Coordinates of C-alpha atoms and ligand atoms in Angstrom, one line a residue:
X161 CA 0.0 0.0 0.0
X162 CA 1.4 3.5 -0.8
X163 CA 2.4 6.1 1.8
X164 CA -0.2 8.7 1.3
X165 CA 0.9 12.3 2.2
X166 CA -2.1 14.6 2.4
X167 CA -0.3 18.3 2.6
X168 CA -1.9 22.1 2.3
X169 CA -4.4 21.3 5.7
X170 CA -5.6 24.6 6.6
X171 CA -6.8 23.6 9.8
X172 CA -6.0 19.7 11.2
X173 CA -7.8 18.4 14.4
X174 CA -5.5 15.7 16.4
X175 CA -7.9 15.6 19.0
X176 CA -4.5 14.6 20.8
X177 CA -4.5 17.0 23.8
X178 CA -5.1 16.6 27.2
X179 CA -8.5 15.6 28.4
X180 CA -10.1 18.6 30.3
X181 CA -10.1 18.6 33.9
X182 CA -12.7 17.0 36.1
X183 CA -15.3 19.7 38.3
X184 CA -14.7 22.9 39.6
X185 CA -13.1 24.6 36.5
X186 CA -15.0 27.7 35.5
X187 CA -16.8 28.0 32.1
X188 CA -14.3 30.1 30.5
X189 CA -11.5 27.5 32.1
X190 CA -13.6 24.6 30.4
X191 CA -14.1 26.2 26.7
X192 CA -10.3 26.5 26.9
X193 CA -9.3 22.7 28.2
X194 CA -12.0 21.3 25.3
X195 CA -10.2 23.7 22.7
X196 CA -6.4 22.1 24.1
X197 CA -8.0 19.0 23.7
X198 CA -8.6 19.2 19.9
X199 CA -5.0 20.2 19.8
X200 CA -5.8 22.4 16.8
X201 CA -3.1 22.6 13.8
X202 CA -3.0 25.2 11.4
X203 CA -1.1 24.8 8.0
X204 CA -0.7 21.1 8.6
X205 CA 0.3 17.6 6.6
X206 CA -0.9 14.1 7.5
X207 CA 1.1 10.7 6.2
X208 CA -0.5 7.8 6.3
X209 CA 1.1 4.7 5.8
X210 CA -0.2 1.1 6.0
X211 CA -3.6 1.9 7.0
X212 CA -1.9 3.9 10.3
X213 CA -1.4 7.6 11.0
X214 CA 2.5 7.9 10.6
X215 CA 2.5 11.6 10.9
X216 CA -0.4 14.3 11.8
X217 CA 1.4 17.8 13.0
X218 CA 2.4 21.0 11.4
X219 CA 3.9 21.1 8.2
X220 CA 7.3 22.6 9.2
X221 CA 7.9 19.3 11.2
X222 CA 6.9 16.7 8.9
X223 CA 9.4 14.0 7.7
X224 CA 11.1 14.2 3.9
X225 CA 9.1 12.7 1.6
X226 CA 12.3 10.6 0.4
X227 CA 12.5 9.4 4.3
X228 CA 9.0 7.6 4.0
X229 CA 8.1 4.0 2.8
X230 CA 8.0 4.3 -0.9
X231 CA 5.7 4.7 -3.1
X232 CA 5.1 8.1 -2.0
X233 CA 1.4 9.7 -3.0
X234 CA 1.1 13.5 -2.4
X235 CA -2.2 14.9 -2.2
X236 CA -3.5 19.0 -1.4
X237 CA -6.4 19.8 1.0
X238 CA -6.6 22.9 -0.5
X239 CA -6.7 24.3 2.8
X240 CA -9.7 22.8 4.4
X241 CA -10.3 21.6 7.5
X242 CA -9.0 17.8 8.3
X243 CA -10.6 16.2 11.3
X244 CA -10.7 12.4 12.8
X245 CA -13.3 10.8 11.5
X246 CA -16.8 11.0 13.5
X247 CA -17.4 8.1 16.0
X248 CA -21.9 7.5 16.6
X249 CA -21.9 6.2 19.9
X250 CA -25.2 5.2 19.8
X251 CA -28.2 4.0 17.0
X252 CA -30.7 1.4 15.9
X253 CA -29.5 0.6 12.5
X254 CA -31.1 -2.4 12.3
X255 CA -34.8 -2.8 11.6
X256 CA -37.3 -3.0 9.0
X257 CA -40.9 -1.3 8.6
X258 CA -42.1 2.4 7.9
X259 CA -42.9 5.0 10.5
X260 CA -43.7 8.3 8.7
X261 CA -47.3 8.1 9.0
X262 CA -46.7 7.9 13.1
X263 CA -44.7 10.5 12.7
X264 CA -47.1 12.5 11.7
X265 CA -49.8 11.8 13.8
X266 CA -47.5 12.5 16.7
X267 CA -46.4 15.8 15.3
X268 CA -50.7 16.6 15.1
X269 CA -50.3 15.8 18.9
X270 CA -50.6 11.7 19.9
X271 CA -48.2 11.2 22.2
X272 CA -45.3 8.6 21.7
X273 CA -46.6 6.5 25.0
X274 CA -50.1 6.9 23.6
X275 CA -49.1 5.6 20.1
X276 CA -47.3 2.7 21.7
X277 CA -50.2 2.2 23.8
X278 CA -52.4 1.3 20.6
X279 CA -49.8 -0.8 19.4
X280 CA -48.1 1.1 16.9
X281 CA -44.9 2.7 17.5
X282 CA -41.6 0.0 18.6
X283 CA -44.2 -3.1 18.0
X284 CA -45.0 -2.1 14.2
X285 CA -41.0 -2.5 14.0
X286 CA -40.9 -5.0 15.7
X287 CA -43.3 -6.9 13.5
X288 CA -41.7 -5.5 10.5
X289 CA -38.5 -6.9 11.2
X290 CA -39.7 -10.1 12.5
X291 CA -41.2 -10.6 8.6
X292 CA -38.1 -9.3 7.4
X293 CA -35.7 -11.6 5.5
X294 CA -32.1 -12.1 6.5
X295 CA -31.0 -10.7 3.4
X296 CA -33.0 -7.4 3.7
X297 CA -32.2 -6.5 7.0
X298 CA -28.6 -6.8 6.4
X299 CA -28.8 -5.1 3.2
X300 CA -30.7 -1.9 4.8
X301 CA -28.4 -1.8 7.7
X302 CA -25.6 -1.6 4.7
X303 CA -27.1 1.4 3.3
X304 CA -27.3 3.1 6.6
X305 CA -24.1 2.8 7.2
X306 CA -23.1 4.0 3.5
X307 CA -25.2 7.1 4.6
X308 CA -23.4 7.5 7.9
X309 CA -19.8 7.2 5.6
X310 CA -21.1 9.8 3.7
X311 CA -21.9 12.1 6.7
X312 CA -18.2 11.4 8.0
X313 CA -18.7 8.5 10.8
X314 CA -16.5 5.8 11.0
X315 CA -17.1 4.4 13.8
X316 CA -20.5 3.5 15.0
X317 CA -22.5 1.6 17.8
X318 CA -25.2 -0.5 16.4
X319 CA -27.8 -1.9 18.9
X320 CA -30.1 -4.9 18.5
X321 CA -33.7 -4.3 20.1
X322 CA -36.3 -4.7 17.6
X323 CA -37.0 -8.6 18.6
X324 CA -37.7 -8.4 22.1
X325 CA -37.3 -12.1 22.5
X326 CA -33.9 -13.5 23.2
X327 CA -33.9 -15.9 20.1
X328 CA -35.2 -12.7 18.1
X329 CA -32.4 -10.4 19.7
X330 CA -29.6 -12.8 18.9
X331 CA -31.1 -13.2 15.3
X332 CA -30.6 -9.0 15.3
X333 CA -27.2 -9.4 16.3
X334 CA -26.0 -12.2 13.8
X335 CA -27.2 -9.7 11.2
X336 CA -25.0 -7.0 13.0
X337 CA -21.9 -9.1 12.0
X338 CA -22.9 -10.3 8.8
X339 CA -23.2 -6.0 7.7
X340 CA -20.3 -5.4 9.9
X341 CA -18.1 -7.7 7.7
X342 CA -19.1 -6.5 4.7
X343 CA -18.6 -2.9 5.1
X344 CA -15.4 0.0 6.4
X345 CA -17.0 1.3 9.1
X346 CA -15.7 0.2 12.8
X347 CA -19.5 -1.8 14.2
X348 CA -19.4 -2.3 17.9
X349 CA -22.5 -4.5 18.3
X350 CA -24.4 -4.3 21.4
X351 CA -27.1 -6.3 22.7
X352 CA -30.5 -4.0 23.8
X353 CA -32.9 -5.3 26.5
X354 CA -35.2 -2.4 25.2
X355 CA -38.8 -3.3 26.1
X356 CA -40.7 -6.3 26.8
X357 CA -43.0 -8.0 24.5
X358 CA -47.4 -7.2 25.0
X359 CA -47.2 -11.5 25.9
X360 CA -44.4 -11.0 28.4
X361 CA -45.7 -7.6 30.6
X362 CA -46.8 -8.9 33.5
X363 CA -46.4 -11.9 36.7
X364 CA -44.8 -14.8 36.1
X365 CA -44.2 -13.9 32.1
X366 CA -42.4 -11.0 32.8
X367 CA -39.8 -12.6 35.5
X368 CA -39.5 -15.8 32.7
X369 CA -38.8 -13.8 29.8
X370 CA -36.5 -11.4 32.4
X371 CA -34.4 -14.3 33.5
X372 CA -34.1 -15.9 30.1
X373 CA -32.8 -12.4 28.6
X374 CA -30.1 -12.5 31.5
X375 CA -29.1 -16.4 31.1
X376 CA -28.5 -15.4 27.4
X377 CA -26.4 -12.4 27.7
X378 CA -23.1 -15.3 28.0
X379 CA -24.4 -16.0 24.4
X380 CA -25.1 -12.6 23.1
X381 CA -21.3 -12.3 24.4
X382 CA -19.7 -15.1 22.8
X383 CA -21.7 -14.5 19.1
X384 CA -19.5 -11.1 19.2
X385 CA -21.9 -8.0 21.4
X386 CA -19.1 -6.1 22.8
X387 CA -22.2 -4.7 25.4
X388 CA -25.2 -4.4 26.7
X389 CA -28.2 -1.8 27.0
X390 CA -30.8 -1.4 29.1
X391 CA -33.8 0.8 28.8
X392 CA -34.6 1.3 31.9
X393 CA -38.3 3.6 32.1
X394 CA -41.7 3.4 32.5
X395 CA -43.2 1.0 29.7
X396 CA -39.8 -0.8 29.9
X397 CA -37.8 -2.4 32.4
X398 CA -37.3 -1.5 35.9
X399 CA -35.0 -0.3 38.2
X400 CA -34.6 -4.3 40.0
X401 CA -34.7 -5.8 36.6
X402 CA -32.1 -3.2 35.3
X403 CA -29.4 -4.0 38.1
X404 CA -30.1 -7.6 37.6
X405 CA -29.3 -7.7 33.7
X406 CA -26.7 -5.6 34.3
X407 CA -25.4 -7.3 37.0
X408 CA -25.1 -10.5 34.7
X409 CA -23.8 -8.8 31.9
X410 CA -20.9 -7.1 33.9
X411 CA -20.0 -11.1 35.5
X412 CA -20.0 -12.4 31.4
X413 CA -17.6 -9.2 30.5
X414 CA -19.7 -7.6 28.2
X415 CA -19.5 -3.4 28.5
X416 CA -22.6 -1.9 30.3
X417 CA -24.9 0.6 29.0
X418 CA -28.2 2.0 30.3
X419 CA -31.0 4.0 28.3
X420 CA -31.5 6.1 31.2
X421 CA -33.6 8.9 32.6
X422 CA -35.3 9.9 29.6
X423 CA -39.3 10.1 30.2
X424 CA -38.8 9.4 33.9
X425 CA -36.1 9.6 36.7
X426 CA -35.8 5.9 38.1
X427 CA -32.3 6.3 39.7
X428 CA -31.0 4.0 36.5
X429 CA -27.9 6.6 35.7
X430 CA -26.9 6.2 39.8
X431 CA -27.2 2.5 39.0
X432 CA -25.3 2.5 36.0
X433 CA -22.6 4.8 37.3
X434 CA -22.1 2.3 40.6
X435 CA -21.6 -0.2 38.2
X436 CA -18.8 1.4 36.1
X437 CA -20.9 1.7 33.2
X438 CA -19.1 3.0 29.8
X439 CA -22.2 5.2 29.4
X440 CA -25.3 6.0 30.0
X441 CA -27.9 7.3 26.9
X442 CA -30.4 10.6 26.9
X443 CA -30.4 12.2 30.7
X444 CA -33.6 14.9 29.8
X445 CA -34.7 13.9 33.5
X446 CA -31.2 13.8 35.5
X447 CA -31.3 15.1 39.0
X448 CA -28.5 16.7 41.0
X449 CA -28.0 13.1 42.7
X450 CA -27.7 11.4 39.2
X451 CA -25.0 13.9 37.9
X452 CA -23.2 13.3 41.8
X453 CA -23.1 9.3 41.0
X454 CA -22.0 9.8 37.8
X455 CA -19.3 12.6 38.7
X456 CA -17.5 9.7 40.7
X457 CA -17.4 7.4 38.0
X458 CA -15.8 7.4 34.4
X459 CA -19.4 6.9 32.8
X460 CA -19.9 8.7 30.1
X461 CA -23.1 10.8 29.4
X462 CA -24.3 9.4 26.1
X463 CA -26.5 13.1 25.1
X464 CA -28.8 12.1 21.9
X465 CA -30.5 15.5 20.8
X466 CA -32.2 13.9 17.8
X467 CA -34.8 12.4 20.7
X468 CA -34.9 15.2 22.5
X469 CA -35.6 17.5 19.0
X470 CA -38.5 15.1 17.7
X471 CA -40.1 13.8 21.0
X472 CA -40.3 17.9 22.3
X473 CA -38.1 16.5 25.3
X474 CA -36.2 18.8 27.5
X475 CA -33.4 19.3 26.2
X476 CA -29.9 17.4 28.2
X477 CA -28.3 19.9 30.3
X478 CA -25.1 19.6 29.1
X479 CA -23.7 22.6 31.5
X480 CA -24.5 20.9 34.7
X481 CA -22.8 17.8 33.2
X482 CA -19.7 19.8 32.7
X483 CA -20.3 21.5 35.7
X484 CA -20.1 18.1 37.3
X485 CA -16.7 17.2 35.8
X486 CA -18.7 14.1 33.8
X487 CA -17.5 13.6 29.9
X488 CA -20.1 14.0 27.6
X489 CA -20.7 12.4 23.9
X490 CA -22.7 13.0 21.2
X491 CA -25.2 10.3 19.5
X492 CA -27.7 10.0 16.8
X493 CA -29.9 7.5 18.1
X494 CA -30.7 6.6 15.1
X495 CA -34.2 4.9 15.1
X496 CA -37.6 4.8 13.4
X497 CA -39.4 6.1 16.2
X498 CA -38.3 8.9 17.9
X499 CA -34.8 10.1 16.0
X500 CA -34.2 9.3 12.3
X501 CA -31.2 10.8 11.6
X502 CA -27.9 10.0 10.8
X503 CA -26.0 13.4 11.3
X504 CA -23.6 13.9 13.8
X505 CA -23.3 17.2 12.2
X506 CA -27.0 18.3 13.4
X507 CA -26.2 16.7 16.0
X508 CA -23.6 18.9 16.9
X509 CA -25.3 22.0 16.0
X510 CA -28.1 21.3 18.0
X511 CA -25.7 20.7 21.3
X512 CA -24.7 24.2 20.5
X513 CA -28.2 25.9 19.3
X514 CA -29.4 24.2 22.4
X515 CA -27.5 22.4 24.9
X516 CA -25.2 25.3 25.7
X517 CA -22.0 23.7 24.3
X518 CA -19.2 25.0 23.0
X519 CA -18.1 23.5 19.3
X520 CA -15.0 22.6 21.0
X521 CA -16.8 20.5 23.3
X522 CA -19.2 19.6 20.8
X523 CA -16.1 18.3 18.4
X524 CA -14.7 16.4 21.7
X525 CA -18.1 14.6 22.0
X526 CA -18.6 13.1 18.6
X527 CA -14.6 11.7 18.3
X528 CA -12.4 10.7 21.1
X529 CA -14.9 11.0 23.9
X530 CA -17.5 8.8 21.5
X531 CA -15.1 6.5 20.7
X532 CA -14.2 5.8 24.5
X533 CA -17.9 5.6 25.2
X534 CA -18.1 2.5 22.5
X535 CA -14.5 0.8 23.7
X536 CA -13.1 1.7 20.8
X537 CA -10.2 3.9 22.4
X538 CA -7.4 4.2 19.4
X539 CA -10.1 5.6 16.9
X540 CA -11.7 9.5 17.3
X541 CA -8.1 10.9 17.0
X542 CA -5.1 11.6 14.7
X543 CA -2.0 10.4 16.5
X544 CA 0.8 8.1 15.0
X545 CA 0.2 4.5 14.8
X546 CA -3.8 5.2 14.9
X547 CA -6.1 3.6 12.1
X548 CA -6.3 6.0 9.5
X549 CA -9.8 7.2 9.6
X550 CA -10.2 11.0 8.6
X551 CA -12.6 13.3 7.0
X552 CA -11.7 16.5 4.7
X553 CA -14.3 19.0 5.0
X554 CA -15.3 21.8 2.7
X555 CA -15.0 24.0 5.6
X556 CA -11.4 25.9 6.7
X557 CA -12.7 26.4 10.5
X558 CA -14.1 23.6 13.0
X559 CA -16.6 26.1 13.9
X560 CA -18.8 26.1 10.5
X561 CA -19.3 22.5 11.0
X562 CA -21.1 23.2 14.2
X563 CA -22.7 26.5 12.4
X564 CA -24.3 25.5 9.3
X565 CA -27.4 23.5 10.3
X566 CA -28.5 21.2 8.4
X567 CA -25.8 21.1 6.0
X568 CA -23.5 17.8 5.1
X569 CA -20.3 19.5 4.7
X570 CA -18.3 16.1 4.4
X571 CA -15.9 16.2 1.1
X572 CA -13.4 13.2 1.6
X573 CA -14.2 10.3 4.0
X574 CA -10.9 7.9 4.7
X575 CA -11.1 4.8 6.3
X576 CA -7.9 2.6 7.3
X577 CA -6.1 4.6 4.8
X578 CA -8.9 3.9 1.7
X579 CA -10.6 6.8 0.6
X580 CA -14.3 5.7 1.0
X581 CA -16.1 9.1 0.0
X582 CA -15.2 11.6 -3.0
X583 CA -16.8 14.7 -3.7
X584 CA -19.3 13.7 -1.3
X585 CA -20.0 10.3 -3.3
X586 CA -19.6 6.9 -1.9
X587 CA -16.7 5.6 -3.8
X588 CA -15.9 1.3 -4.5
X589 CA -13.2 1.8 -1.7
X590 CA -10.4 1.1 -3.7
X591 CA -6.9 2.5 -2.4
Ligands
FE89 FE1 -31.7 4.7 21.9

């Protein structure tokens, strides 16, 4: 593979500086640390060689072209901005079924629960998917994630959760894999406990189908889920069966995750946060005692303002998170229901619109501090001997990413070194 040299970067993001500081810096203090910790580059040059970064710094320090691993391919960013590529910490890419007549109604004023009451919402998925053949499942999950390329992830979270049953589930995540291996973007699969089936609500049902989702979480492990979720609310589990699932899941080794906090406070983010969860997901209902348990852990707070934007939710206060010292990330949540959407870029404009964060911090949530939240620790930065993953964007400032709502500003999308987008256009991947 050549040695690809990628000079004329007006402004490079490393993402390589410290992490900021936990509590009890000031706001000013904390726009500063998140700005040191994009370690910002102007008039830069990247070399990648092998699918690794070899080289990602200023231009006056970079190696002799005639010092590198030959062949030697030189390409200009005209001066654009050159970022890691975007890490989405948290969707539902796989399902089948349409949902734009629910959405709709809702938007005339039928409430999600009251939708999901009369059996539409998740169980129309559900149904949907259940139908669904192997083949098309995978194949629509594969077009997701060539629309996510195209918006500048590459790295992504995809959750199973639309078959309620265990057998259903695993199904879900077999289908993961079989996209996973057939496409450039980093998958970490997780396994979702997300509701429980109308058959399964109540008594003895409800503890069966409880225990049986927690004696196959050693399973869901071994077939390749790198974690678990739990939504833990009213309508879905509780707070007893939460601990429990998560309490198994934590004893097979699988990451723990916890929908958390989102119609109702149940005390699930405490939970989570006791239990060294990697993250918890949404927070619109967090209380002072929540952001306390979470402040003495490393959980991080998974925001998705997608959900918040089409369910009319409050929206995540991200200053008392960073008021509380706890690291926040940025996800789609991608899903038929309640946030179809597949741009980090909205989502970042809509933490800054209306989250009160800073596109610093807003940058910091959708690449290294993502990419920690999904165990996927080497990717969401630009620092020698990391895969090669990188986005050129027709933008010269990391601000206008943040700024222009609505807009895909993605030009070049790199992954392990292959350029996967051009012009904005999914390329065949070669090199
Ligand atoms: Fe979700």
């Amino acid at each position: 593979m050549a040695t690809w040299v990628l000079r004329d970067i007006g402004e490079l993001l490393t993402v390589s500086g410290p992490s900021p500081v936990r509590a009890g810096t000031t706001e000013q203090e904390a726009q500063q640390q998140a700005e040191r910790a994009l370690a910002v580059v102007h008039d830069a040059t990247l070399i990648v060689s092998d699918g690794k970064v070899l080289f990602a710094g200023p231009s006056s320090d970079s190696p002799a072209l005639h010092l590198l691993p030959q062949p030697v391919l030189v390409q200009s960013a005209r001066g654009q901005l050159v970022t890691p590529g975007l890490c989405d910490p948290h969707t539902h890419l796989i399902w089948a079924g349409d949902r734009s007549r629910e959405f709709d109604l809702r938007n005339l004023g039928a409430s999600y629960q009251t939708i999901a009451e009369q059996g539409g919402g998740i169980a129309s998925t559900v149904k949907a998917t259940d139908q669904a053949s192997d083949e098309a499942l995978v194949d629509a999950m594969l077009k997701r994630l060539d629309t996510a390329l195209c918006h500048g992830i590459t790295s992504i979270e995809v959750k199973t959760g639309y078959g309620l049953v265990p057998a259903s589930e695993l199904r879900l995540l077999r289908l993961i894999h079989a996209a996973r291996a057939q496409h450039p973007i980093a998958v970490s699969p997780t396994f979702l406990c997300h509701v429980l089936p109308p058959s399964a609500r109540e008594g003895s049902e409800r503890e069966r189908l409880v225990a049986e989702l927690a004696d196959t979480l050693e399973l869901a492990k071994q077939d390749g889920a790198d974690a678990i979720d739990v939504y833990c609310d009213v309508g879905a589990f509780t707070l007893t069966e939460t601990r429990r699932l998560l309490t198994r899941a934590q004893q097979v080794g699988l990451l723990l995750r916890c929908h958390a906090e989102q119609f109702t406070y149940t005390g699930a983010a405490q939970l989570a946060a006791e239990l060294s969860a990697r993250s918890v997901e949404h927070l619109e209902q967090l209380d002072e005692a929540g952001r306390a348990a979470m402040a003495h852990s490393q959980t991080v707070a998974n925001l998705l303002p997608g959900a918040a934007l089409t369910l009319r939710l409050p929206w995540p206060d991200a200053a008392a998170l960073r008021h509380a010292g706890i690291a926040i990330a940025l996800g789609t949540d991608c899903n038929p229901g309640s946030s179809y959407t597949q741009s980090q870029q909205l989502m970042m404009s809509l933490a800054c619109t209306q989250m009160g964060m800073s596109c610093a911090e807003a940058w910091l949530a959708v690449t290294r501090q993502a990419a920690r939240s999904i165990g996927l620790g080497d990717r969401g930065q630009l620092v020698p001997g990391a895969p090669a993953d990188f986005v050129v964007w027709s933008a010269d400032d990391f601000r206008q990413v943040c700024q222009q709502l609505g807009h895909n500003l993605v030009r070049s999308v790199w992954v392990g070194g292959i350029e996967q987008v051009r012009d904005g256009v999914r390329t065949a991947g070669s090199a």
